[in-house]
Coordinates of C-alpha atoms in Angstrom, one line a residue:
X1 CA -28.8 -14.4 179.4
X2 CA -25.3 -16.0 180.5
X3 CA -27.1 -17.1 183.3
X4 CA -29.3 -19.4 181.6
X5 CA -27.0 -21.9 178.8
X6 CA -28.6 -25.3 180.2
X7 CA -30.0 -26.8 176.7
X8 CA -33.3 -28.2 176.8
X9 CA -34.3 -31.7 174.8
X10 CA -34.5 -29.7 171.4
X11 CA -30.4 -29.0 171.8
X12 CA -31.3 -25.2 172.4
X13 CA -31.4 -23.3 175.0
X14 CA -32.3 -19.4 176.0
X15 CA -29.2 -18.3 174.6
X16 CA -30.0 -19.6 171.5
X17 CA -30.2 -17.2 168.8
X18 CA -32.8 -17.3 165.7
X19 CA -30.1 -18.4 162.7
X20 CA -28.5 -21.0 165.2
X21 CA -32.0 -22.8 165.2
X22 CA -33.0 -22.6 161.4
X23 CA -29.2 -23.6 160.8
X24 CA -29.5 -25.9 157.5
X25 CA -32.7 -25.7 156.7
X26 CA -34.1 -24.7 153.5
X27 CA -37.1 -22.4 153.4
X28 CA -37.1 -21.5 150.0
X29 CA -40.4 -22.5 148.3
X30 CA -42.2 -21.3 151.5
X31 CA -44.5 -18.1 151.8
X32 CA -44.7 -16.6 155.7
X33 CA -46.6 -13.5 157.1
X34 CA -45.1 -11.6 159.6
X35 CA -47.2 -9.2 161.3
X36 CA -45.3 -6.5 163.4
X37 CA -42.3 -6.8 161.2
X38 CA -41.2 -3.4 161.1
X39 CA -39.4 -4.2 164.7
X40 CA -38.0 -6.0 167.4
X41 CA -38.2 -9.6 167.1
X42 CA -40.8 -9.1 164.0
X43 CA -37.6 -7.6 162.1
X44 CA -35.5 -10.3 162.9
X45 CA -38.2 -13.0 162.0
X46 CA -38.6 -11.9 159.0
X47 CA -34.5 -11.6 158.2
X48 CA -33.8 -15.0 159.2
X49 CA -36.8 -16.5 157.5
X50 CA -35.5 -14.9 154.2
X51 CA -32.0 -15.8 155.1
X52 CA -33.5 -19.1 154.7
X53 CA -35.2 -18.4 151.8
X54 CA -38.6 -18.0 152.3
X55 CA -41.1 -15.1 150.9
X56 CA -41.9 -13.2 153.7
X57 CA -44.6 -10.7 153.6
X58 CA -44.7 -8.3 156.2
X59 CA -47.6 -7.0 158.4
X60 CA -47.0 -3.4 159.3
X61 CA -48.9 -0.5 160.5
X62 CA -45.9 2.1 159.5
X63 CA -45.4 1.6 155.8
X64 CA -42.5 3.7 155.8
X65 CA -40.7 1.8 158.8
X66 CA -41.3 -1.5 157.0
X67 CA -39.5 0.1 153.7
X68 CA -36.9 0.4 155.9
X69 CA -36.9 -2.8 157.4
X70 CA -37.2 -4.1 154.0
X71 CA -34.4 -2.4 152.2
X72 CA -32.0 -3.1 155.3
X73 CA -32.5 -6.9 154.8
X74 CA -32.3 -6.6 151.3
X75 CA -28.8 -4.7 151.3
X76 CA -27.6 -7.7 153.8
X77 CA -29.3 -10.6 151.7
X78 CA -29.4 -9.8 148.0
X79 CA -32.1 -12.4 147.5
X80 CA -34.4 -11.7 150.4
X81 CA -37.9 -11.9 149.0
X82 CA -39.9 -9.4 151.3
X83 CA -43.1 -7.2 150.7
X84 CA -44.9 -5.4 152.7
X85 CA -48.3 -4.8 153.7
X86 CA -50.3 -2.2 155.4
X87 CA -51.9 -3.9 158.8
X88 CA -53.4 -2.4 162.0
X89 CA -54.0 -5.3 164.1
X90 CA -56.5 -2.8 166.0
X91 CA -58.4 -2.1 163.1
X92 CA -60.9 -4.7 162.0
X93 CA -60.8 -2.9 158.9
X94 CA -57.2 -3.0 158.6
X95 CA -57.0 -6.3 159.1
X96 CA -60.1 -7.2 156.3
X97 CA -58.2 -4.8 154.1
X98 CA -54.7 -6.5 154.5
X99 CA -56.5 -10.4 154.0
X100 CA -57.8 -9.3 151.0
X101 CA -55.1 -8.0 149.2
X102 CA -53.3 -10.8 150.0
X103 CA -55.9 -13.5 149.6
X104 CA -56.1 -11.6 146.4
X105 CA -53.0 -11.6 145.1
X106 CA -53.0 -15.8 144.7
X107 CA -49.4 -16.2 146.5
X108 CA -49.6 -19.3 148.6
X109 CA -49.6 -19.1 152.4
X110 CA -47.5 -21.8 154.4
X111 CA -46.6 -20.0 157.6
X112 CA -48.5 -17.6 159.7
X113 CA -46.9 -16.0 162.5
X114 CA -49.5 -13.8 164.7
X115 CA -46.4 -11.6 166.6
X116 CA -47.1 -7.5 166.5
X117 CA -48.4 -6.6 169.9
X118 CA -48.3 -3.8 172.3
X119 CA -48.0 -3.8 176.5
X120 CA -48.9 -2.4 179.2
X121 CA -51.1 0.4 177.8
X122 CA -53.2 3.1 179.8
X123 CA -56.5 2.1 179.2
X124 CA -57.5 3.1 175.6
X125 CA -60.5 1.7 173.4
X126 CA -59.4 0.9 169.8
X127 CA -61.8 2.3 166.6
X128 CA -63.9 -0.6 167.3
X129 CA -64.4 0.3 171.0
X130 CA -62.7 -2.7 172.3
X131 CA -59.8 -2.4 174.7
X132 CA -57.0 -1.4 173.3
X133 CA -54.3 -4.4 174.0
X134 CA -56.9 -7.1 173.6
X135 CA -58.3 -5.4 170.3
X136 CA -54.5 -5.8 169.2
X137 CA -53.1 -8.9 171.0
X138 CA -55.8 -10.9 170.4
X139 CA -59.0 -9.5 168.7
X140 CA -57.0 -8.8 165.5
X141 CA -55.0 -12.1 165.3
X142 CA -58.1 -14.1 165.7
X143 CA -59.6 -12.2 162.9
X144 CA -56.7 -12.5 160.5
X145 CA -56.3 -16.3 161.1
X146 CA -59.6 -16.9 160.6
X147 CA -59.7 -14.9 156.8
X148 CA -56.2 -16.7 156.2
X149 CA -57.1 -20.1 156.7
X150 CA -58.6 -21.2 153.3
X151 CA -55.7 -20.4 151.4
X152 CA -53.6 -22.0 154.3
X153 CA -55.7 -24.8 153.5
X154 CA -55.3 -24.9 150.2
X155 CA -51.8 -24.1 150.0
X156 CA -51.1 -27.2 152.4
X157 CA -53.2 -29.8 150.3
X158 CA -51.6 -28.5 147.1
X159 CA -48.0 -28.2 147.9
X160 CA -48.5 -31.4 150.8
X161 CA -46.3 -29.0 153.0
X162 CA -47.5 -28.6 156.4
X163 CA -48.9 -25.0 157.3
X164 CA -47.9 -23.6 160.5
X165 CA -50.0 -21.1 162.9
X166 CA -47.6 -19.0 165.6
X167 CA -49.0 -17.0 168.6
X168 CA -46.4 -15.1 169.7
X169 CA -47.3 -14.9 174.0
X170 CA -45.9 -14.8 176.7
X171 CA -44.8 -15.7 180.6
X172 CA -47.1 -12.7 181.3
X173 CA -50.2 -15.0 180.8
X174 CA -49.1 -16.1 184.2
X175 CA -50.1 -13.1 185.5
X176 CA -53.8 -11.7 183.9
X177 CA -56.9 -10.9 185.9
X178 CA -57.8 -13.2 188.3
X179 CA -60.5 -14.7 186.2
X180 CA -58.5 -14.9 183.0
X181 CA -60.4 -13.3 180.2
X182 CA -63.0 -10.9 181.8
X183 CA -65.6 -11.6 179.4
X184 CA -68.4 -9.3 181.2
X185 CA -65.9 -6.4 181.6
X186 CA -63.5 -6.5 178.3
X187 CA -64.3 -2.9 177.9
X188 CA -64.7 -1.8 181.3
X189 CA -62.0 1.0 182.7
X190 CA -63.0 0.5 186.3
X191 CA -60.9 -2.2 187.9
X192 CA -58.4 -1.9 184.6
X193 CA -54.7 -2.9 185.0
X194 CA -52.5 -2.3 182.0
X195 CA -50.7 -5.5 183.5
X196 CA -53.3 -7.5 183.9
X197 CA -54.7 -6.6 180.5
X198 CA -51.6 -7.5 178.7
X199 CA -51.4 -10.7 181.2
X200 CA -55.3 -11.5 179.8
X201 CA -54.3 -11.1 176.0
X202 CA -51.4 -13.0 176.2
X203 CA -53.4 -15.5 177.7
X204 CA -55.8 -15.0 175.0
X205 CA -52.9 -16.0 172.6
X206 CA -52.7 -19.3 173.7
X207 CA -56.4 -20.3 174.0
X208 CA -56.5 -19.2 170.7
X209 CA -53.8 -21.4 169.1
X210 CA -55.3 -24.2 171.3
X211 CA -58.2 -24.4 170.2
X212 CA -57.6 -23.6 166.8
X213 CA -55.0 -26.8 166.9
X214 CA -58.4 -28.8 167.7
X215 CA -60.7 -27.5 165.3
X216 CA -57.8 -27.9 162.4
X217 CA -57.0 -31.6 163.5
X218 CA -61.1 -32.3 163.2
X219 CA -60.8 -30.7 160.4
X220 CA -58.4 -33.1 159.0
X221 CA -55.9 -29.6 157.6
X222 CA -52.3 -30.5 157.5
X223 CA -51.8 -27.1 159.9
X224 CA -50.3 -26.9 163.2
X225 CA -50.9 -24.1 165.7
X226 CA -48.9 -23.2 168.7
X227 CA -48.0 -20.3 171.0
X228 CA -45.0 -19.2 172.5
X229 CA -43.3 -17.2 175.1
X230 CA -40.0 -15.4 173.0
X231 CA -38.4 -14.4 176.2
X232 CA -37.8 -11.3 178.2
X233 CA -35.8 -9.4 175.5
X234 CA -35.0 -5.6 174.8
X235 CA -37.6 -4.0 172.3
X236 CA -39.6 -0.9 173.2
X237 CA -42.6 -2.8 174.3
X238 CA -41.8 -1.3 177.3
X239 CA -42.2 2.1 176.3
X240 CA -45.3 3.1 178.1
X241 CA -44.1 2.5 181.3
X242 CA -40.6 5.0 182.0
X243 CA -39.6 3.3 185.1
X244 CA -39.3 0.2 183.7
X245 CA -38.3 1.1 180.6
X246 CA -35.4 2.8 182.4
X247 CA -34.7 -0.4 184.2
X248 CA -34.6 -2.5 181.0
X249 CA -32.1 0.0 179.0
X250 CA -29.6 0.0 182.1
X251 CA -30.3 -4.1 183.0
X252 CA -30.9 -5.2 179.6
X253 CA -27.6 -6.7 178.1
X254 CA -26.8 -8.8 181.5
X255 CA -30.1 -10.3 182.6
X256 CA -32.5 -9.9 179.4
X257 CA -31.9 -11.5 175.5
X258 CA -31.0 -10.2 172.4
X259 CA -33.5 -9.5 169.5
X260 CA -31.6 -12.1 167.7
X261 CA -32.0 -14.9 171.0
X262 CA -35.9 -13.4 171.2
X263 CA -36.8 -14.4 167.8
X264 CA -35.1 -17.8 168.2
X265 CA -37.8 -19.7 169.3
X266 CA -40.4 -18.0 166.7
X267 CA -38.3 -19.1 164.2
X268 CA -37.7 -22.5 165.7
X269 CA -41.7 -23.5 165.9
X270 CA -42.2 -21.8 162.3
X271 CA -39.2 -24.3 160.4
X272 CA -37.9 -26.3 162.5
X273 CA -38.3 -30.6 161.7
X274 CA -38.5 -30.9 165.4
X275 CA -42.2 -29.3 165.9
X276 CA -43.4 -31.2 162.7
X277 CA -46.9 -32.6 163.4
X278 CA -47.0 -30.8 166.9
X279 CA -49.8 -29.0 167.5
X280 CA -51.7 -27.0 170.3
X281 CA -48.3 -26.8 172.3
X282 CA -46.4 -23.8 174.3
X283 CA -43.2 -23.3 173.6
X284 CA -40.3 -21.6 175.6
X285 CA -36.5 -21.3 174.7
X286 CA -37.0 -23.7 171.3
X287 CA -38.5 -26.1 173.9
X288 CA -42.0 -27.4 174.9
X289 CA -43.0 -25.7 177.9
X290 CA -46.2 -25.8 180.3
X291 CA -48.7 -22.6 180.2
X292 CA -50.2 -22.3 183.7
X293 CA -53.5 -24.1 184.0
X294 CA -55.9 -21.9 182.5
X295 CA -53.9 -21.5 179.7
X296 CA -55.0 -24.8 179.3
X297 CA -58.1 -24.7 179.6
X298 CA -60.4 -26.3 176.9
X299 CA -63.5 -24.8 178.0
X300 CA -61.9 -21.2 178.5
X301 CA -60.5 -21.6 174.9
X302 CA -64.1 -22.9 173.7
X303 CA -65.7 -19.3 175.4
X304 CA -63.0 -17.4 173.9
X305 CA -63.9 -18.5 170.5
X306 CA -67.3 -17.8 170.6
X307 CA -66.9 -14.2 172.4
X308 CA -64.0 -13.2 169.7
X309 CA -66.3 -14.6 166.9
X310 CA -69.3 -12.3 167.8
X311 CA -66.6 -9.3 168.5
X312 CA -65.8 -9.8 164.8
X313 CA -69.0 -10.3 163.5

C-alpha cells in the first residue's frame, strides 16, 4: 500500500496499521465480541483490542483454531483477557446457541463487531436453506445483533459508556446484482454469481447497520452502528477462487495491506474518540467514506429488515 500514504481528516490513512490507531487509548473495563476471530483481520482485532485492554470474546466456528489464536495472544500479552465461543454464523442455531451462553453468563457487552465472512462461494444453501454467503454475511449478523442488543442496552445505561455496533463490509457492495438485494430470488441458483452474491451481502452489511443506527437513535440507546470497508488485504477469503488467489499470493505485499493495516479501521470505529456519537456511517481507511447510493438507501434498508426478520423467525 506504498502507493496510497495521503492521510485522510482522522490523521490516518490506508497504511495505517490497527495499534497506530488505538495508540493511547485505554480499553480496559470494556467487553467486545469478535466473530471470525480465529483469522485474518478477526485475529488481529481481537490482539489489539486486548493489547488495549479489553475482554474480548471470540466468535469462532473452529474451537480448536481459536485455542490457538487465543494462547498465541496470550504468550505475546500476558494479560490478554480472551475466551472463546463456538459460532457458525450459518447456523441459526449456532448463532441462538452462542447468544445464550453469553447472554447467560451476565458479562457486560460494550462492543460488537459483526466481521467473520466468507466470498465468492459456488452456490451452496446453508442448513437453513438460505444462500450460503448471505446466510453468513448477513443472515447471521442480523440475527446475533438483534439477541445481543438488550444486554448492549443495558450495559450502556449502567456503565454510561457508549456501545458500539461494527459491520465489517466492503468496496464489493459496489459491485452486487443489479437490483441490490434480490429479495424474490435469495435462494435461486439460476442467474447466481458468487461475485455478485458476495457484492449483495456486503451490501446487506451496510443497510443493516444503517438502519439499525435509526432504530437505536429512536430508541434513545447510547449505541452507535456503522459499517466499514477494511481494505483489500491478504487473508484466504480468496480461497475459492485459484486464479485469483494465485494473483493475490504473488501481488499481495506491493499493491494489497497487511492483516495488521486491514484491521486498522475496525479497530479505529470500535475505540477510537473520533467516531464517538457517530452513527449510521461507512468508513474507509479510519475515515468516513461514501457507500454507493443504494447503500444508502433508507427504503432498501427498511425491506431488508423486514425480509431478514421473517428469515429468522
Amino acid at each position: 500500500m506504498w502507493l496510497f500514504r495521503r492521510k485522510g481528516p482522522s490523521g490516518f490513512s490506508s497504511s495505517s496499521t490497527a495499534e497506530e490507531v488505538t495508540q493511547g487509548i485505554d480499553a480496559s473495563g470494556l467487553t467486545a465480541i469478535v466473530t471470525g476471530a480465529s483469522s485474518g483481520i478477526g485475529t488481529e482485532t481481537t490482539r489489539v483490542l486486548a493489547l488495549r485492554g479489553a475482554h474480548v470474546i471470540m466468535g469462532v466456528r473452529n474451537m480448536a483454531a481459536g485455542k490457538d489464536v487465543k494462547e498465541a495472544i496470550v504468550k505475546e500479552i500476558p494479560t490478554a483477557k480472551i475466551d472463546a465461543i463456538e459460532l457458525d454464523l450459518s447456523s441459526l442455531s449456532s448463532v441462538r446457541k452462542f447468544a445464550s451462553e453469553f447472554n447467560s453468563s451476565g458479562r457486560p457487552l460494550n462492543i460488537l463487531i459483526n466481521n467473520a465472512g466468507i466470498m465468492a462461494t459456488p452456490f451452496m444453501l446453508s442448513k437453513d436453506n438460505i444462500e450460503l454467503q448471505f446466510a453468513t454475511n448477513h443472515v447471521g449478523h442480523f440475527l446475533l445483533t438483534n439477541l445481543l442488543l438488550d444486554t448492549m442496552k443495558k450495559t450502556a445505561r449502567k456503565s454510561s459508556k457508549e456501545g458500539r455496533i461494527v459491520n465489517v463490509s466492503s468496496e464489493a457492495h459496489r459491485y452486487p446484482y443489479r437490483e441490490g438485494i434480490r429479495f424474490d430470488k435469495i435462494n435461486d441458483p439460476s442467474g447466481y454469481s458468487s461475485f455478485a452474491a458476495y457484492g449483495q451481502s456486503k451490501l446487506a452489511n451496510i443497510l443493516h447497520a444503517n438502519e439499525l443506527a435509526k432504530r437505536l437513535k429512536e430508541d434513545g440507546a447510547d449505541i452507535t452502528a456503522n459499517s466499514l470497508h477494511p481494505g483489500a488485504i491478504v487473508t484466504n477469503l480468496f480461497r475459492h477462487n485459484s486464479t485469483i488467489n494465485g494473483l493475490v499470493n504473488l501481488l499481495g505485499r506491493a499493491v494489497l495491506k497487511s492483516v495488521q493495516q486491514g484491521a486498522a479501521t475496525t479497530c479505529y470505529v470500535a475505540l477510537h474518540p473520533q467516531v464517538k456519537g457517530v452513527t449510521g456511517e461507512y468508513f474507509s481507511d479510519s475515515n468516513l467514506a461514501k457507500p454507493r447510493p443504494q447503500g444508502q438507501d433508507v427504503d432498501l434498508a427498511k425491506k431488508l429488515w423486514d425480509f431478514s426478520m421473517d428469515l429468522v423467525k
